[in-house]
Amino acid sequence: MPQRPYIVGNWKMHGTRAMLSEARAIDRAAQRHMKVEVAIAPPYTLIHPVHREAEQIGVGAQDCHHEDGGAHTGDISAVMVADAGAKFVILGHSERRQNHGESDAIIRAKVEAALAAGLRIILCCGESDKTREAGKAVSFVKRQLKASLPVGHEALAAASERLTIAYEPIWAIGTGNSATVEDIAEMHREIRTLLVELFGEEQGAEVRILYGGSVKPENAGQILSAPEVGGALVGGASLTVDSFMSIALAAAEADEG
Ligand code: 13P
């Protein structure tokens, strides 16, 4: 792996201030596992409080609007999450695509806004079970990624430095059934090929590709040892320090292994 493994917790719509103690515990534990880069994306309301207390972990947002400001009731811009202390933003999560009708074009606009606000990006992609059963998973994911990334050589080069990809097959999210290691390895290899095509040999090799979808302490070691898996985007198992840091530990061991 070219960089430290990256283990990111997506807290989704979980967490009131009572969860700050868990974030603190994750931060303390991360200080003992410096070989792994650990981050969490709590709900918007906890970004600033977690940022204020965190000494080691990265703090990010789960989404942002594509405009800096304006008449968009209930929305939050990239500039605002950066101001609250977020250093990265997750974009294109399948729950945003499904529940909020986000198209690739909207996600591309969000990527551009996030880059302009100085944020790093975790760009999600992933196919449905129907697409996989039809044998079209790889072509679907590649098309989705290309359509969500900025256009033009310079814009792509700038994006690559702050980009992480997360492959999250929709049918594996929150179901307890992760993809098989073979399927993960195949998709990550295909994504790597696309990144090299888009960004060139050197920069394309640097972008980390995370896997997400029912990652838990029991399967983390196997998944994180697969080729081209640079870390994990973890939902449910990131909500407690014990399960989340077991995954981080598995990442450290897989990296050494
Ligand atoms: P689970 O780990 O709960 O399956 O969620 C994965 C996910 O969607 C992370 O973004």
PDB file of C-alpha atoms and ligand atoms in Angstrom:
ATOM      1  CA  MET A   1       0.000   0.000   0.000  1.00  0.00           C
ATOM      2  CA  PRO A   2       1.469   3.338  -0.955  1.00  0.00           C
ATOM      3  CA  GLN A   3       0.069   5.175   2.057  1.00  0.00           C
ATOM      4  CA  ARG A   4      -1.121   4.353   5.555  1.00  0.00           C
ATOM      5  CA  PRO A   5      -4.399   2.431   5.600  1.00  0.00           C
ATOM      6  CA  TYR A   6      -7.326   4.813   5.958  1.00  0.00           C
ATOM      7  CA  ILE A   7     -10.193   3.758   8.228  1.00  0.00           C
ATOM      8  CA  VAL A   8     -13.152   6.102   8.127  1.00  0.00           C
ATOM      9  CA  GLY A   9     -16.320   5.917  10.205  1.00  0.00           C
ATOM     10  CA  ASN A  10     -19.496   7.160   8.554  1.00  0.00           C
ATOM     11  CA  TRP A  11     -21.838   7.762  11.471  1.00  0.00           C
ATOM     12  CA  LYS A  12     -24.769   8.477   9.122  1.00  0.00           C
ATOM     13  CA  MET A  13     -27.768   9.864  11.062  1.00  0.00           C
ATOM     14  CA  HIS A  14     -26.494   8.601  14.401  1.00  0.00           C
ATOM     15  CA  GLY A  15     -25.142  10.655  17.235  1.00  0.00           C
ATOM     16  CA  THR A  16     -26.205  13.346  19.649  1.00  0.00           C
ATOM     17  CA  ARG A  17     -23.815  15.073  22.031  1.00  0.00           C
ATOM     18  CA  ALA A  18     -23.932  11.943  24.163  1.00  0.00           C
ATOM     19  CA  MET A  19     -21.772  10.333  21.454  1.00  0.00           C
ATOM     20  CA  LEU A  20     -18.940  12.806  22.020  1.00  0.00           C
ATOM     21  CA  SER A  21     -17.457  10.502  24.641  1.00  0.00           C
ATOM     22  CA  GLU A  22     -17.244   7.741  21.998  1.00  0.00           C
ATOM     23  CA  ALA A  23     -15.510  10.133  19.593  1.00  0.00           C
ATOM     24  CA  ARG A  24     -13.067  11.054  22.354  1.00  0.00           C
ATOM     25  CA  ALA A  25     -12.361   7.384  23.029  1.00  0.00           C
ATOM     26  CA  ILE A  26     -11.783   6.757  19.305  1.00  0.00           C
ATOM     27  CA  ASP A  27      -9.396   9.709  19.229  1.00  0.00           C
ATOM     28  CA  ARG A  28      -7.432   8.420  22.216  1.00  0.00           C
ATOM     29  CA  ALA A  29      -7.246   4.914  20.763  1.00  0.00           C
ATOM     30  CA  ALA A  30      -6.118   6.314  17.396  1.00  0.00           C
ATOM     31  CA  GLN A  31      -3.151   7.905  19.160  1.00  0.00           C
ATOM     32  CA  ARG A  32      -1.956   4.385  19.942  1.00  0.00           C
ATOM     33  CA  HIS A  33      -2.358   3.230  16.325  1.00  0.00           C
ATOM     34  CA  MET A  34      -0.395   5.779  14.373  1.00  0.00           C
ATOM     35  CA  LYS A  35       0.230   3.384  11.492  1.00  0.00           C
ATOM     36  CA  VAL A  36      -3.409   3.796  10.515  1.00  0.00           C
ATOM     37  CA  GLU A  37      -5.119   7.019   9.518  1.00  0.00           C
ATOM     38  CA  VAL A  38      -8.409   7.130  11.404  1.00  0.00           C
ATOM     39  CA  ALA A  39     -11.269   9.535  10.715  1.00  0.00           C
ATOM     40  CA  ILE A  40     -14.955   9.928  11.423  1.00  0.00           C
ATOM     41  CA  ALA A  41     -17.740  11.726   9.636  1.00  0.00           C
ATOM     42  CA  PRO A  42     -20.336  12.491  12.304  1.00  0.00           C
ATOM     43  CA  PRO A  43     -23.640  14.264  11.564  1.00  0.00           C
ATOM     44  CA  TYR A  44     -23.275  17.987  10.799  1.00  0.00           C
ATOM     45  CA  THR A  45     -24.271  18.919  14.350  1.00  0.00           C
ATOM     46  CA  LEU A  46     -21.251  17.142  15.819  1.00  0.00           C
ATOM     47  CA  ILE A  47     -18.562  18.256  13.367  1.00  0.00           C
ATOM     48  CA  HIS A  48     -17.463  21.272  15.360  1.00  0.00           C
ATOM     49  CA  PRO A  49     -17.560  19.675  18.817  1.00  0.00           C
ATOM     50  CA  VAL A  50     -15.635  16.615  17.592  1.00  0.00           C
ATOM     51  CA  HIS A  51     -13.157  18.840  15.737  1.00  0.00           C
ATOM     52  CA  ARG A  52     -12.556  20.904  18.906  1.00  0.00           C
ATOM     53  CA  GLU A  53     -11.640  17.864  20.943  1.00  0.00           C
ATOM     54  CA  ALA A  54      -9.944  15.601  18.426  1.00  0.00           C
ATOM     55  CA  GLU A  55      -6.166  15.518  18.564  1.00  0.00           C
ATOM     56  CA  GLN A  56      -5.491  12.637  16.227  1.00  0.00           C
ATOM     57  CA  ILE A  57      -8.467  11.646  14.132  1.00  0.00           C
ATOM     58  CA  GLY A  58      -9.644  13.424  11.013  1.00  0.00           C
ATOM     59  CA  VAL A  59     -13.137  14.895  11.088  1.00  0.00           C
ATOM     60  CA  GLY A  60     -15.331  15.148   8.019  1.00  0.00           C
ATOM     61  CA  ALA A  61     -18.846  15.708   6.746  1.00  0.00           C
ATOM     62  CA  GLN A  62     -21.169  13.208   5.093  1.00  0.00           C
ATOM     63  CA  ASP A  63     -22.299  15.537   2.327  1.00  0.00           C
ATOM     64  CA  CYS A  64     -22.387  19.190   1.281  1.00  0.00           C
ATOM     65  CA  HIS A  65     -24.329  21.393  -1.124  1.00  0.00           C
ATOM     66  CA  HIS A  66     -22.718  22.315  -4.438  1.00  0.00           C
ATOM     67  CA  GLU A  67     -23.183  26.068  -3.958  1.00  0.00           C
ATOM     68  CA  ASP A  68     -21.334  28.182  -1.398  1.00  0.00           C
ATOM     69  CA  GLY A  69     -24.497  29.809  -0.084  1.00  0.00           C
ATOM     70  CA  GLY A  70     -27.970  30.949  -1.058  1.00  0.00           C
ATOM     71  CA  ALA A  71     -31.654  30.225  -0.677  1.00  0.00           C
ATOM     72  CA  HIS A  72     -31.384  26.501   0.023  1.00  0.00           C
ATOM     73  CA  THR A  73     -33.340  25.794   3.175  1.00  0.00           C
ATOM     74  CA  GLY A  74     -31.844  22.982   5.184  1.00  0.00           C
ATOM     75  CA  ASP A  75     -28.701  22.650   3.098  1.00  0.00           C
ATOM     76  CA  ILE A  76     -25.094  23.123   4.186  1.00  0.00           C
ATOM     77  CA  SER A  77     -22.250  24.174   1.895  1.00  0.00           C
ATOM     78  CA  ALA A  78     -18.686  22.911   1.581  1.00  0.00           C
ATOM     79  CA  VAL A  79     -17.469  26.276   2.881  1.00  0.00           C
ATOM     80  CA  MET A  80     -19.631  25.837   5.983  1.00  0.00           C
ATOM     81  CA  VAL A  81     -18.457  22.324   6.831  1.00  0.00           C
ATOM     82  CA  ALA A  82     -14.849  23.447   6.345  1.00  0.00           C
ATOM     83  CA  ASP A  83     -15.540  26.383   8.665  1.00  0.00           C
ATOM     84  CA  ALA A  84     -16.926  23.959  11.263  1.00  0.00           C
ATOM     85  CA  GLY A  85     -13.637  22.027  11.191  1.00  0.00           C
ATOM     86  CA  ALA A  86     -14.256  19.326   8.595  1.00  0.00           C
ATOM     87  CA  LYS A  87     -11.191  18.369   6.605  1.00  0.00           C
ATOM     88  CA  PHE A  88     -12.971  16.052   4.196  1.00  0.00           C
ATOM     89  CA  VAL A  89     -16.419  15.290   2.882  1.00  0.00           C
ATOM     90  CA  ILE A  90     -18.017  12.029   1.773  1.00  0.00           C
ATOM     91  CA  LEU A  91     -19.768  12.565  -1.577  1.00  0.00           C
ATOM     92  CA  GLY A  92     -21.977  10.370  -3.717  1.00  0.00           C
ATOM     93  CA  HIS A  93     -22.958   7.919  -0.996  1.00  0.00           C
ATOM     94  CA  SER A  94     -25.669   5.581  -2.303  1.00  0.00           C
ATOM     95  CA  GLU A  95     -28.016   6.725   0.480  1.00  0.00           C
ATOM     96  CA  ARG A  96     -27.720  10.286  -0.895  1.00  0.00           C
ATOM     97  CA  ARG A  97     -28.181   9.059  -4.447  1.00  0.00           C
ATOM     98  CA  GLN A  98     -31.256   6.995  -3.510  1.00  0.00           C
ATOM     99  CA  ASN A  99     -32.918   9.108  -0.824  1.00  0.00           C
ATOM    100  CA  HIS A 100     -32.175  12.521  -2.300  1.00  0.00           C
ATOM    101  CA  GLY A 101     -32.113  11.777  -6.012  1.00  0.00           C
ATOM    102  CA  GLU A 102     -28.497  12.843  -6.426  1.00  0.00           C
ATOM    103  CA  SER A 103     -27.271  12.380  -9.984  1.00  0.00           C
ATOM    104  CA  ASP A 104     -23.660  12.000 -11.104  1.00  0.00           C
ATOM    105  CA  ALA A 105     -23.849  15.587 -12.404  1.00  0.00           C
ATOM    106  CA  ILE A 106     -24.851  16.917  -8.970  1.00  0.00           C
ATOM    107  CA  ILE A 107     -22.111  14.893  -7.333  1.00  0.00           C
ATOM    108  CA  ARG A 108     -19.568  16.289  -9.802  1.00  0.00           C
ATOM    109  CA  ALA A 109     -20.680  19.817  -8.854  1.00  0.00           C
ATOM    110  CA  LYS A 110     -20.297  18.929  -5.177  1.00  0.00           C
ATOM    111  CA  VAL A 111     -16.816  17.534  -5.805  1.00  0.00           C
ATOM    112  CA  GLU A 112     -15.847  20.817  -7.460  1.00  0.00           C
ATOM    113  CA  ALA A 113     -17.318  22.859  -4.582  1.00  0.00           C
ATOM    114  CA  ALA A 114     -15.544  20.731  -1.982  1.00  0.00           C
ATOM    115  CA  LEU A 115     -12.201  21.088  -3.766  1.00  0.00           C
ATOM    116  CA  ALA A 116     -12.683  24.858  -3.986  1.00  0.00           C
ATOM    117  CA  ALA A 117     -13.349  24.910  -0.228  1.00  0.00           C
ATOM    118  CA  GLY A 118     -10.053  23.094   0.415  1.00  0.00           C
ATOM    119  CA  LEU A 119     -11.617  19.818   1.507  1.00  0.00           C
ATOM    120  CA  ARG A 120     -10.451  16.302   0.812  1.00  0.00           C
ATOM    121  CA  ILE A 121     -13.050  14.051  -0.789  1.00  0.00           C
ATOM    122  CA  ILE A 122     -14.182  10.492  -0.301  1.00  0.00           C
ATOM    123  CA  LEU A 123     -16.096   9.767  -3.485  1.00  0.00           C
ATOM    124  CA  CYS A 124     -18.429   6.775  -3.229  1.00  0.00           C
ATOM    125  CA  CYS A 125     -19.458   4.434  -5.999  1.00  0.00           C
ATOM    126  CA  GLY A 126     -21.158   1.069  -6.110  1.00  0.00           C
ATOM    127  CA  GLU A 127     -23.650  -1.039  -7.991  1.00  0.00           C
ATOM    128  CA  SER A 128     -27.056  -2.454  -7.040  1.00  0.00           C
ATOM    129  CA  ASP A 129     -27.681  -6.190  -6.780  1.00  0.00           C
ATOM    130  CA  LYS A 130     -29.577  -6.086 -10.082  1.00  0.00           C
ATOM    131  CA  THR A 131     -26.619  -4.502 -11.871  1.00  0.00           C
ATOM    132  CA  ARG A 132     -24.253  -7.092 -10.416  1.00  0.00           C
ATOM    133  CA  GLU A 133     -26.543  -9.975 -11.342  1.00  0.00           C
ATOM    134  CA  ALA A 134     -26.671  -8.610 -14.895  1.00  0.00           C
ATOM    135  CA  GLY A 135     -22.866  -8.810 -15.005  1.00  0.00           C
ATOM    136  CA  LYS A 136     -22.547  -5.043 -15.411  1.00  0.00           C
ATOM    137  CA  ALA A 137     -21.035  -4.061 -12.058  1.00  0.00           C
ATOM    138  CA  VAL A 138     -17.607  -3.057 -13.357  1.00  0.00           C
ATOM    139  CA  SER A 139     -18.825  -0.984 -16.297  1.00  0.00           C
ATOM    140  CA  PHE A 140     -21.470   0.676 -14.108  1.00  0.00           C
ATOM    141  CA  VAL A 141     -18.999   1.684 -11.396  1.00  0.00           C
ATOM    142  CA  LYS A 142     -16.443   2.989 -13.892  1.00  0.00           C
ATOM    143  CA  ARG A 143     -19.071   5.080 -15.648  1.00  0.00           C
ATOM    144  CA  GLN A 144     -20.361   6.397 -12.321  1.00  0.00           C
ATOM    145  CA  LEU A 145     -16.885   7.457 -11.242  1.00  0.00           C
ATOM    146  CA  LYS A 146     -15.996   9.138 -14.526  1.00  0.00           C
ATOM    147  CA  ALA A 147     -19.261  11.059 -14.495  1.00  0.00           C
ATOM    148  CA  SER A 148     -18.715  12.264 -10.915  1.00  0.00           C
ATOM    149  CA  LEU A 149     -15.160  13.533 -11.327  1.00  0.00           C
ATOM    150  CA  PRO A 150     -14.241  16.973 -12.668  1.00  0.00           C
ATOM    151  CA  VAL A 151     -13.570  17.316 -16.386  1.00  0.00           C
ATOM    152  CA  GLY A 152     -10.291  18.477 -17.892  1.00  0.00           C
ATOM    153  CA  HIS A 153      -6.660  17.648 -17.278  1.00  0.00           C
ATOM    154  CA  GLU A 154      -5.897  20.405 -14.771  1.00  0.00           C
ATOM    155  CA  ALA A 155      -9.061  19.921 -12.737  1.00  0.00           C
ATOM    156  CA  LEU A 156      -8.427  16.178 -12.583  1.00  0.00           C
ATOM    157  CA  ALA A 157      -4.815  16.637 -11.536  1.00  0.00           C
ATOM    158  CA  ALA A 158      -5.871  18.978  -8.728  1.00  0.00           C
ATOM    159  CA  ALA A 159      -8.611  16.559  -7.642  1.00  0.00           C
ATOM    160  CA  SER A 160      -6.344  13.525  -7.529  1.00  0.00           C
ATOM    161  CA  GLU A 161      -4.238  14.956  -4.726  1.00  0.00           C
ATOM    162  CA  ARG A 162      -7.206  15.177  -2.403  1.00  0.00           C
ATOM    163  CA  LEU A 163      -9.233  12.233  -3.576  1.00  0.00           C
ATOM    164  CA  THR A 164     -10.108   8.901  -2.005  1.00  0.00           C
ATOM    165  CA  ILE A 165     -12.500   6.483  -3.687  1.00  0.00           C
ATOM    166  CA  ALA A 166     -14.873   4.288  -1.681  1.00  0.00           C
ATOM    167  CA  TYR A 167     -16.325   1.238  -3.399  1.00  0.00           C
ATOM    168  CA  GLU A 168     -19.561   0.407  -1.623  1.00  0.00           C
ATOM    169  CA  PRO A 169     -21.813  -2.128  -3.340  1.00  0.00           C
ATOM    170  CA  ILE A 170     -25.342  -1.066  -2.392  1.00  0.00           C
ATOM    171  CA  TRP A 171     -26.460  -4.581  -1.516  1.00  0.00           C
ATOM    172  CA  ALA A 172     -23.638  -4.912   1.033  1.00  0.00           C
ATOM    173  CA  ILE A 173     -24.474  -1.744   2.988  1.00  0.00           C
ATOM    174  CA  GLY A 174     -26.051  -2.398   6.358  1.00  0.00           C
ATOM    175  CA  THR A 175     -26.995  -5.953   5.415  1.00  0.00           C
ATOM    176  CA  GLY A 176     -24.310  -7.873   7.268  1.00  0.00           C
ATOM    177  CA  ASN A 177     -23.257  -9.413   3.939  1.00  0.00           C
ATOM    178  CA  SER A 178     -20.058  -7.897   2.654  1.00  0.00           C
ATOM    179  CA  ALA A 179     -18.893  -8.554  -0.891  1.00  0.00           C
ATOM    180  CA  THR A 180     -16.532 -11.490  -1.323  1.00  0.00           C
ATOM    181  CA  VAL A 181     -12.827 -10.780  -1.205  1.00  0.00           C
ATOM    182  CA  GLU A 182     -12.583 -11.887  -4.864  1.00  0.00           C
ATOM    183  CA  ASP A 183     -15.277  -9.438  -5.971  1.00  0.00           C
ATOM    184  CA  ILE A 184     -13.715  -6.642  -3.933  1.00  0.00           C
ATOM    185  CA  ALA A 185     -10.268  -7.353  -5.398  1.00  0.00           C
ATOM    186  CA  GLU A 186     -11.635  -7.411  -8.941  1.00  0.00           C
ATOM    187  CA  MET A 187     -13.506  -4.120  -8.579  1.00  0.00           C
ATOM    188  CA  HIS A 188     -10.590  -2.379  -6.864  1.00  0.00           C
ATOM    189  CA  ARG A 189      -8.249  -3.523  -9.632  1.00  0.00           C
ATOM    190  CA  GLU A 190     -10.638  -2.110 -12.247  1.00  0.00           C
ATOM    191  CA  ILE A 191     -10.955   1.170 -10.351  1.00  0.00           C
ATOM    192  CA  ARG A 192      -7.151   1.399 -10.120  1.00  0.00           C
ATOM    193  CA  THR A 193      -6.903   0.938 -13.886  1.00  0.00           C
ATOM    194  CA  LEU A 194      -9.402   3.762 -14.389  1.00  0.00           C
ATOM    195  CA  LEU A 195      -7.532   6.043 -11.969  1.00  0.00           C
ATOM    196  CA  VAL A 196      -4.272   5.447 -13.822  1.00  0.00           C
ATOM    197  CA  GLU A 197      -6.043   6.205 -17.106  1.00  0.00           C
ATOM    198  CA  LEU A 198      -7.453   9.439 -15.702  1.00  0.00           C
ATOM    199  CA  PHE A 199      -4.574  10.710 -13.568  1.00  0.00           C
ATOM    200  CA  GLY A 200      -1.506   9.052 -15.043  1.00  0.00           C
ATOM    201  CA  GLU A 201       0.693   6.285 -13.678  1.00  0.00           C
ATOM    202  CA  GLU A 202       2.088   8.070 -10.639  1.00  0.00           C
ATOM    203  CA  GLN A 203      -0.911  10.021  -9.345  1.00  0.00           C
ATOM    204  CA  GLY A 204      -3.322   7.256 -10.262  1.00  0.00           C
ATOM    205  CA  ALA A 205      -1.389   4.870  -8.040  1.00  0.00           C
ATOM    206  CA  GLU A 206      -1.524   7.245  -5.049  1.00  0.00           C
ATOM    207  CA  VAL A 207      -5.303   7.540  -4.738  1.00  0.00           C
ATOM    208  CA  ARG A 208      -6.556   5.237  -2.011  1.00  0.00           C
ATOM    209  CA  ILE A 209      -9.488   2.964  -2.715  1.00  0.00           C
ATOM    210  CA  LEU A 210     -11.547   2.042   0.340  1.00  0.00           C
ATOM    211  CA  TYR A 211     -14.079  -0.752   0.581  1.00  0.00           C
ATOM    212  CA  GLY A 212     -17.385  -0.196   2.394  1.00  0.00           C
ATOM    213  CA  GLY A 213     -20.354  -2.439   3.095  1.00  0.00           C
ATOM    214  CA  SER A 214     -20.752  -4.515   6.266  1.00  0.00           C
ATOM    215  CA  VAL A 215     -17.120  -4.216   7.328  1.00  0.00           C
ATOM    216  CA  LYS A 216     -16.833  -5.499  10.888  1.00  0.00           C
ATOM    217  CA  PRO A 217     -14.083  -6.764  13.180  1.00  0.00           C
ATOM    218  CA  GLU A 218     -14.703 -10.363  12.028  1.00  0.00           C
ATOM    219  CA  ASN A 219     -14.154  -9.762   8.307  1.00  0.00           C
ATOM    220  CA  ALA A 220     -11.886  -6.697   8.357  1.00  0.00           C
ATOM    221  CA  GLY A 221      -8.581  -8.575   8.306  1.00  0.00           C
ATOM    222  CA  GLN A 222      -9.474 -10.551   5.208  1.00  0.00           C
ATOM    223  CA  ILE A 223     -10.937  -7.586   3.326  1.00  0.00           C
ATOM    224  CA  LEU A 224      -8.114  -5.217   4.222  1.00  0.00           C
ATOM    225  CA  SER A 225      -5.478  -7.716   3.079  1.00  0.00           C
ATOM    226  CA  ALA A 226      -6.950  -7.834  -0.441  1.00  0.00           C
ATOM    227  CA  PRO A 227      -4.895  -6.187  -3.187  1.00  0.00           C
ATOM    228  CA  GLU A 228      -5.666  -2.496  -3.817  1.00  0.00           C
ATOM    229  CA  VAL A 229      -7.783  -2.165  -0.672  1.00  0.00           C
ATOM    230  CA  GLY A 230      -6.385   0.960   0.997  1.00  0.00           C
ATOM    231  CA  GLY A 231      -8.793   1.043   3.905  1.00  0.00           C
ATOM    232  CA  ALA A 232     -12.460   0.889   4.801  1.00  0.00           C
ATOM    233  CA  LEU A 233     -15.497   3.124   5.014  1.00  0.00           C
ATOM    234  CA  VAL A 234     -17.378   1.765   7.991  1.00  0.00           C
ATOM    235  CA  GLY A 235     -20.996   2.438   8.925  1.00  0.00           C
ATOM    236  CA  GLY A 236     -22.582   0.532  11.815  1.00  0.00           C
ATOM    237  CA  ALA A 237     -19.327  -0.820  13.247  1.00  0.00           C
ATOM    238  CA  SER A 238     -17.872   2.699  13.570  1.00  0.00           C
ATOM    239  CA  LEU A 239     -20.337   3.713  16.281  1.00  0.00           C
ATOM    240  CA  THR A 240     -18.455   2.121  19.160  1.00  0.00           C
ATOM    241  CA  VAL A 241     -14.790   2.491  19.922  1.00  0.00           C
ATOM    242  CA  ASP A 242     -14.310  -1.252  20.446  1.00  0.00           C
ATOM    243  CA  SER A 243     -15.570  -2.428  17.065  1.00  0.00           C
ATOM    244  CA  PHE A 244     -14.188   0.548  15.147  1.00  0.00           C
ATOM    245  CA  MET A 245     -10.707   0.290  16.588  1.00  0.00           C
ATOM    246  CA  SER A 246     -10.662  -3.499  16.096  1.00  0.00           C
ATOM    247  CA  ILE A 247     -11.066  -2.719  12.401  1.00  0.00           C
ATOM    248  CA  ALA A 248      -8.245  -0.147  12.595  1.00  0.00           C
ATOM    249  CA  LEU A 249      -6.044  -2.741  14.285  1.00  0.00           C
ATOM    250  CA  ALA A 250      -6.872  -5.284  11.563  1.00  0.00           C
ATOM    251  CA  ALA A 251      -5.828  -2.648   9.005  1.00  0.00           C
ATOM    252  CA  ALA A 252      -2.473  -2.152  10.739  1.00  0.00           C
ATOM    253  CA  GLU A 253      -1.878  -5.905  10.817  1.00  0.00           C
ATOM    254  CA  ALA A 254      -2.906  -6.341   7.177  1.00  0.00           C
ATOM    255  CA  ASP A 255      -0.527  -3.534   6.200  1.00  0.00           C
ATOM    256  CA  GLU A 256       2.373  -5.180   7.993  1.00  0.00           C
ATOM    257  CA  GLY A 257       1.408  -8.650   6.865  1.00  0.00           C
TER     258      GLY A 257
HETATM  259  P1  13P B   1     -22.276  -0.488   6.998  1.00  0.00           P
HETATM  260  O1  13P B   1     -20.850  -0.646   7.449  1.00  0.00           O
HETATM  261  O2  13P B   1     -23.222  -0.237   8.140  1.00  0.00           O
HETATM  262  O3  13P B   1     -22.684  -1.593   6.090  1.00  0.00           O
HETATM  263  O4  13P B   1     -22.334   0.856   6.131  1.00  0.00           O
HETATM  264  C1  13P B   1     -21.414   1.046   5.105  1.00  0.00           C
HETATM  265  C2  13P B   1     -21.522   2.432   4.619  1.00  0.00           C
HETATM  266  O5  13P B   1     -22.497   2.806   3.980  1.00  0.00           O
HETATM  267  C3  13P B   1     -20.435   3.358   4.944  1.00  0.00           C
HETATM  268  O6  13P B   1     -20.534   4.533   4.210  1.00  0.00           O
END
